[in-house]
PDB file of C-alpha atoms in Angstrom:
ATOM      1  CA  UNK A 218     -64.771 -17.983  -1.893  1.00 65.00           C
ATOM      2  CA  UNK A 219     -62.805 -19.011  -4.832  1.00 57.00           C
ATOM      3  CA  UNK A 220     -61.039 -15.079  -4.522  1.00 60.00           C
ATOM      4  CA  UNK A 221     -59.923 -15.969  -0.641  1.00 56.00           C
ATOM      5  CA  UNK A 222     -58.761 -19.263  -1.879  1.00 49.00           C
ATOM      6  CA  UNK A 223     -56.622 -17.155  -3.990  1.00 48.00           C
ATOM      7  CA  UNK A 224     -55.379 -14.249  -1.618  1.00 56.00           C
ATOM      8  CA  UNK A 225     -54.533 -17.884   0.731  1.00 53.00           C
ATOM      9  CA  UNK A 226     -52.512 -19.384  -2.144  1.00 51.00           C
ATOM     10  CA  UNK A 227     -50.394 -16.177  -3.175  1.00 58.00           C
ATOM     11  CA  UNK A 228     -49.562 -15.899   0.697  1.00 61.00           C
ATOM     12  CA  UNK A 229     -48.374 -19.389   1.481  1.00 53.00           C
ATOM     13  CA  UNK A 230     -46.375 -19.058  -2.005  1.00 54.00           C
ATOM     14  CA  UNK A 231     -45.175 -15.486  -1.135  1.00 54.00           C
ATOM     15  CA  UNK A 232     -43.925 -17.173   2.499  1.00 50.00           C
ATOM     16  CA  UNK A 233     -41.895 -20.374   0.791  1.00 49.00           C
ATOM     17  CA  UNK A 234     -39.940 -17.790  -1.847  1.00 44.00           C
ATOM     18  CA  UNK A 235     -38.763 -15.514   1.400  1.00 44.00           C
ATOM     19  CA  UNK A 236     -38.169 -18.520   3.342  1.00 42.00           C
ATOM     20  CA  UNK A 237     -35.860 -20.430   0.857  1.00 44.00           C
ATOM     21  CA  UNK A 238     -34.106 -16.959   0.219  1.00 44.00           C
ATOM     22  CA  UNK A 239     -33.274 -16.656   3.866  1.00 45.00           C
ATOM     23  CA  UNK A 240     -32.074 -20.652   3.622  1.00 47.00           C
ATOM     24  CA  UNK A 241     -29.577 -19.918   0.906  1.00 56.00           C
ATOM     25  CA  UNK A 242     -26.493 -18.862   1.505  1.00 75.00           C
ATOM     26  CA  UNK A 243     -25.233 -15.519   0.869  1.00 94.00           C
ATOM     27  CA  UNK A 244     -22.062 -15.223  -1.200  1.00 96.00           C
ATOM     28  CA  UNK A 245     -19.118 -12.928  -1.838  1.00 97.00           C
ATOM     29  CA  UNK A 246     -16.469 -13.132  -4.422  1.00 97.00           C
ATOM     30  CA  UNK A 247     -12.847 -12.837  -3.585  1.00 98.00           C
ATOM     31  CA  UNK A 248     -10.082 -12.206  -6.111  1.00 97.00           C
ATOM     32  CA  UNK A 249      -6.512 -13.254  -4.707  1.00 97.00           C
ATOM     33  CA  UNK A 250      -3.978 -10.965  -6.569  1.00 94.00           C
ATOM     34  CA  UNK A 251      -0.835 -10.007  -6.738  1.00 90.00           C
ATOM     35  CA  UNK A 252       0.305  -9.679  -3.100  1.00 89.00           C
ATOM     36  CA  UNK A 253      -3.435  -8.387  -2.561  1.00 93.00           C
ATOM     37  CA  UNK A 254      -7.258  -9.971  -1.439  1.00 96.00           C
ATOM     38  CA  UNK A 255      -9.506  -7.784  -3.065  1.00 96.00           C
ATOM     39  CA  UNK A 256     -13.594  -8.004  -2.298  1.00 96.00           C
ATOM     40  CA  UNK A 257     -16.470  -5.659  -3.079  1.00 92.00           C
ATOM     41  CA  UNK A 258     -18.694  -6.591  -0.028  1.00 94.00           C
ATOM     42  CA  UNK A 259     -16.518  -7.450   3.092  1.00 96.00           C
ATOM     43  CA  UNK A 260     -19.599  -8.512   5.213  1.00 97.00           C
ATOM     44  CA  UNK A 261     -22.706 -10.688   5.566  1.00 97.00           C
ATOM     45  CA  UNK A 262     -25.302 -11.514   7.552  1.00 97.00           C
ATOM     46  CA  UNK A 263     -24.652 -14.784   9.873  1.00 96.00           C
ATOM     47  CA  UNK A 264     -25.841 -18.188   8.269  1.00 97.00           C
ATOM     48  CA  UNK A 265     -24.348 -20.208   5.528  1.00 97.00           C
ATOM     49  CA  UNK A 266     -21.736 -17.990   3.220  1.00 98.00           C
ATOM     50  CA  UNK A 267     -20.157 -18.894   0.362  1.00 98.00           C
ATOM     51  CA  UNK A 268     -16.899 -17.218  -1.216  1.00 98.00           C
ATOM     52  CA  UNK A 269     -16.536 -17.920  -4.538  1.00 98.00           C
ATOM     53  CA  UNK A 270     -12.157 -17.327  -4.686  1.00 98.00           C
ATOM     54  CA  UNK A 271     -10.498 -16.847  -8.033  1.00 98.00           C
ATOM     55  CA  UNK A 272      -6.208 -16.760  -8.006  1.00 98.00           C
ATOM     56  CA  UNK A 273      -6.564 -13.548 -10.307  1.00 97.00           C
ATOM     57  CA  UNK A 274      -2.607 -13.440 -10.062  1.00 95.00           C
ATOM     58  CA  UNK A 275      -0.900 -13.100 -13.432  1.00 91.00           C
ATOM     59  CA  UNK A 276       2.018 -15.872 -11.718  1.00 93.00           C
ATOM     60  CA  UNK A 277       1.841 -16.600  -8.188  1.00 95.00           C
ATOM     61  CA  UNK A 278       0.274 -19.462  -6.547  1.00 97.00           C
ATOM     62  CA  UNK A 279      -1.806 -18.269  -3.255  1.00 97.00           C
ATOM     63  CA  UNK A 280      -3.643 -20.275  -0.602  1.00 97.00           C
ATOM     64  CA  UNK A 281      -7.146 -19.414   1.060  1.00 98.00           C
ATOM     65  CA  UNK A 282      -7.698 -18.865   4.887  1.00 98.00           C
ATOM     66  CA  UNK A 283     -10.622 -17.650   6.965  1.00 98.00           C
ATOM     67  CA  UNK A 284      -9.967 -17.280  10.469  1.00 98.00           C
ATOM     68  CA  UNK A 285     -12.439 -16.185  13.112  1.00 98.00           C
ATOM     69  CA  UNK A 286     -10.236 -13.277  14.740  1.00 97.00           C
ATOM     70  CA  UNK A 287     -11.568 -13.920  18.782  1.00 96.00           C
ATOM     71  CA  UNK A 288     -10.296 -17.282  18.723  1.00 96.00           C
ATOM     72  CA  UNK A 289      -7.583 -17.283  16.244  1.00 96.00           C
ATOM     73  CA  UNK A 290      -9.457 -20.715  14.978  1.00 97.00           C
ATOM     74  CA  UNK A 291      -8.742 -21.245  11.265  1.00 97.00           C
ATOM     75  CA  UNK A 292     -12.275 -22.518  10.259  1.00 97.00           C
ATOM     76  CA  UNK A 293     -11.175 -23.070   6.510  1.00 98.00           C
ATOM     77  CA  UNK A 294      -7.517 -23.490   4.113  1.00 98.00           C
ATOM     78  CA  UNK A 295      -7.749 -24.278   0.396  1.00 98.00           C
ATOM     79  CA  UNK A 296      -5.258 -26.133  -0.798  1.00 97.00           C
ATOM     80  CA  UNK A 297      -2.878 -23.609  -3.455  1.00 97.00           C
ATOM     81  CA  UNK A 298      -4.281 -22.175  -6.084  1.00 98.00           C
ATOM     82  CA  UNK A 299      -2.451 -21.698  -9.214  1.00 97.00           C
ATOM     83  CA  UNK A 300      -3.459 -18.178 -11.428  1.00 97.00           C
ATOM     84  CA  UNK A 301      -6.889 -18.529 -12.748  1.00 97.00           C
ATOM     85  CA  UNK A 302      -7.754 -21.434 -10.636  1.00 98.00           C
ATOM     86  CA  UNK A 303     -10.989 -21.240  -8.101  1.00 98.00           C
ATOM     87  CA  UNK A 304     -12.844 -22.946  -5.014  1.00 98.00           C
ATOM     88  CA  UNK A 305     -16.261 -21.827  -3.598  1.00 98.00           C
ATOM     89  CA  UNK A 306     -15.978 -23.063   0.255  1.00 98.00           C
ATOM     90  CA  UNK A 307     -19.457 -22.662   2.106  1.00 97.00           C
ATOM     91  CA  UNK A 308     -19.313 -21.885   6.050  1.00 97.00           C
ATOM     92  CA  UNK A 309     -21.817 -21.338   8.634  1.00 97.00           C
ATOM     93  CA  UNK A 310     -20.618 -18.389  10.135  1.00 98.00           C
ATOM     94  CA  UNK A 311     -21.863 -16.907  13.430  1.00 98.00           C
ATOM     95  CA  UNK A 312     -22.043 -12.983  14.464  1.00 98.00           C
ATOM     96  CA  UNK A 313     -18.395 -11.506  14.822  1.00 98.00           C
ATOM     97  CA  UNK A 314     -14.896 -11.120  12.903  1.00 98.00           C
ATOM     98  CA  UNK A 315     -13.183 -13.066  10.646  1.00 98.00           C
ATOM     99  CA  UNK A 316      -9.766 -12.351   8.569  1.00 98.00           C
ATOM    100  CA  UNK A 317      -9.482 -13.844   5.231  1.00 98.00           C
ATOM    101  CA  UNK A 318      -6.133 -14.323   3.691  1.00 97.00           C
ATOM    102  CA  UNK A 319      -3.358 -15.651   1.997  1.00 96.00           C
ATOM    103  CA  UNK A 320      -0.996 -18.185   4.503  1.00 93.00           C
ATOM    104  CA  UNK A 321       1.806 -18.103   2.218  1.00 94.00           C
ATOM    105  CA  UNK A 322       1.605 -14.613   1.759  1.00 94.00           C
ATOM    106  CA  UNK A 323       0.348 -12.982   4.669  1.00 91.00           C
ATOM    107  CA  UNK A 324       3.374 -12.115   6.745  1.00 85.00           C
ATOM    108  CA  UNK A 325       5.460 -11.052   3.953  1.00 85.00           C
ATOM    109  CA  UNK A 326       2.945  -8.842   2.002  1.00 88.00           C
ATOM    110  CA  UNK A 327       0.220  -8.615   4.779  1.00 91.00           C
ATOM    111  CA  UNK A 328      -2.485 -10.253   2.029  1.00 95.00           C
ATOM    112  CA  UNK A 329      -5.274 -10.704   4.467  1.00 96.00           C
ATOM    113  CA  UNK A 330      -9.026  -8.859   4.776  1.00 96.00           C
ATOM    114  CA  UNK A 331     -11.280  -8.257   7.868  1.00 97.00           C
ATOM    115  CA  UNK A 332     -14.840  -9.728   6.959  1.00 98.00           C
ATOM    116  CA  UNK A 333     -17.567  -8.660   9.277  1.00 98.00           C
ATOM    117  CA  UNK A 334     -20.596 -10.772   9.969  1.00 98.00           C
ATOM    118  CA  UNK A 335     -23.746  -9.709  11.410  1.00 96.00           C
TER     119      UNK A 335
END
């Protein structure tokens, strides 16, 4: 008895750890740069994503966009960041295409990224 007791526990506990880790939020880390958005992972799953953005520029303020590309909506704009400065904006994101980029530098220098979520 006491051994199914056991197998039961380790389940339901198994269960809540997969559960909260499909809660949280996924997150990606974007370095603004000279005239450049730079990003290891330019996708995530749909849900809750956080980008931690760093102005890794050695003197240029930059700004922080994401756009939803089918709609042209701008879902989220930091306000500037000065070099070495940082925000971590969480959005619920659905299936589909978004551009991240700079607004003060996009047209100029074309600093902007695709992200993909799935």
């Amino acid at each position: 008895m006491l051994n199914k007791l056991l197998i039961l526990l380790t389940i339901v506990l198994a269960c809540g750890v997969l559960a909260a880790q499909a809660w949280a939020a996924s997150s990606r880390t974007v370095a603004l740069r000279n005239f450049r958005l730079d990003m290891a992972t330019p996708s995530a799953p749909h849900g809750a994503v956080t980008f931690r953005v760093t102005n890794r520029s050695t003197a240029t303020n930059h700004q922080f966009s994401i756009k939803r590309i089918s709609t042209g909506r701008v879902l989220y704009r930091s306000a500037i960041l000065a070099p070495g400065q940082s925000v971590a904006p969480t959005k619920t994101l659905a299936a589909g295409t978004y551009q991240l980029f700079c607004s003060i530098h996009v047209a100029i220098y074309g600093m902007k990224r695709n992200f993909t979520v799935t």
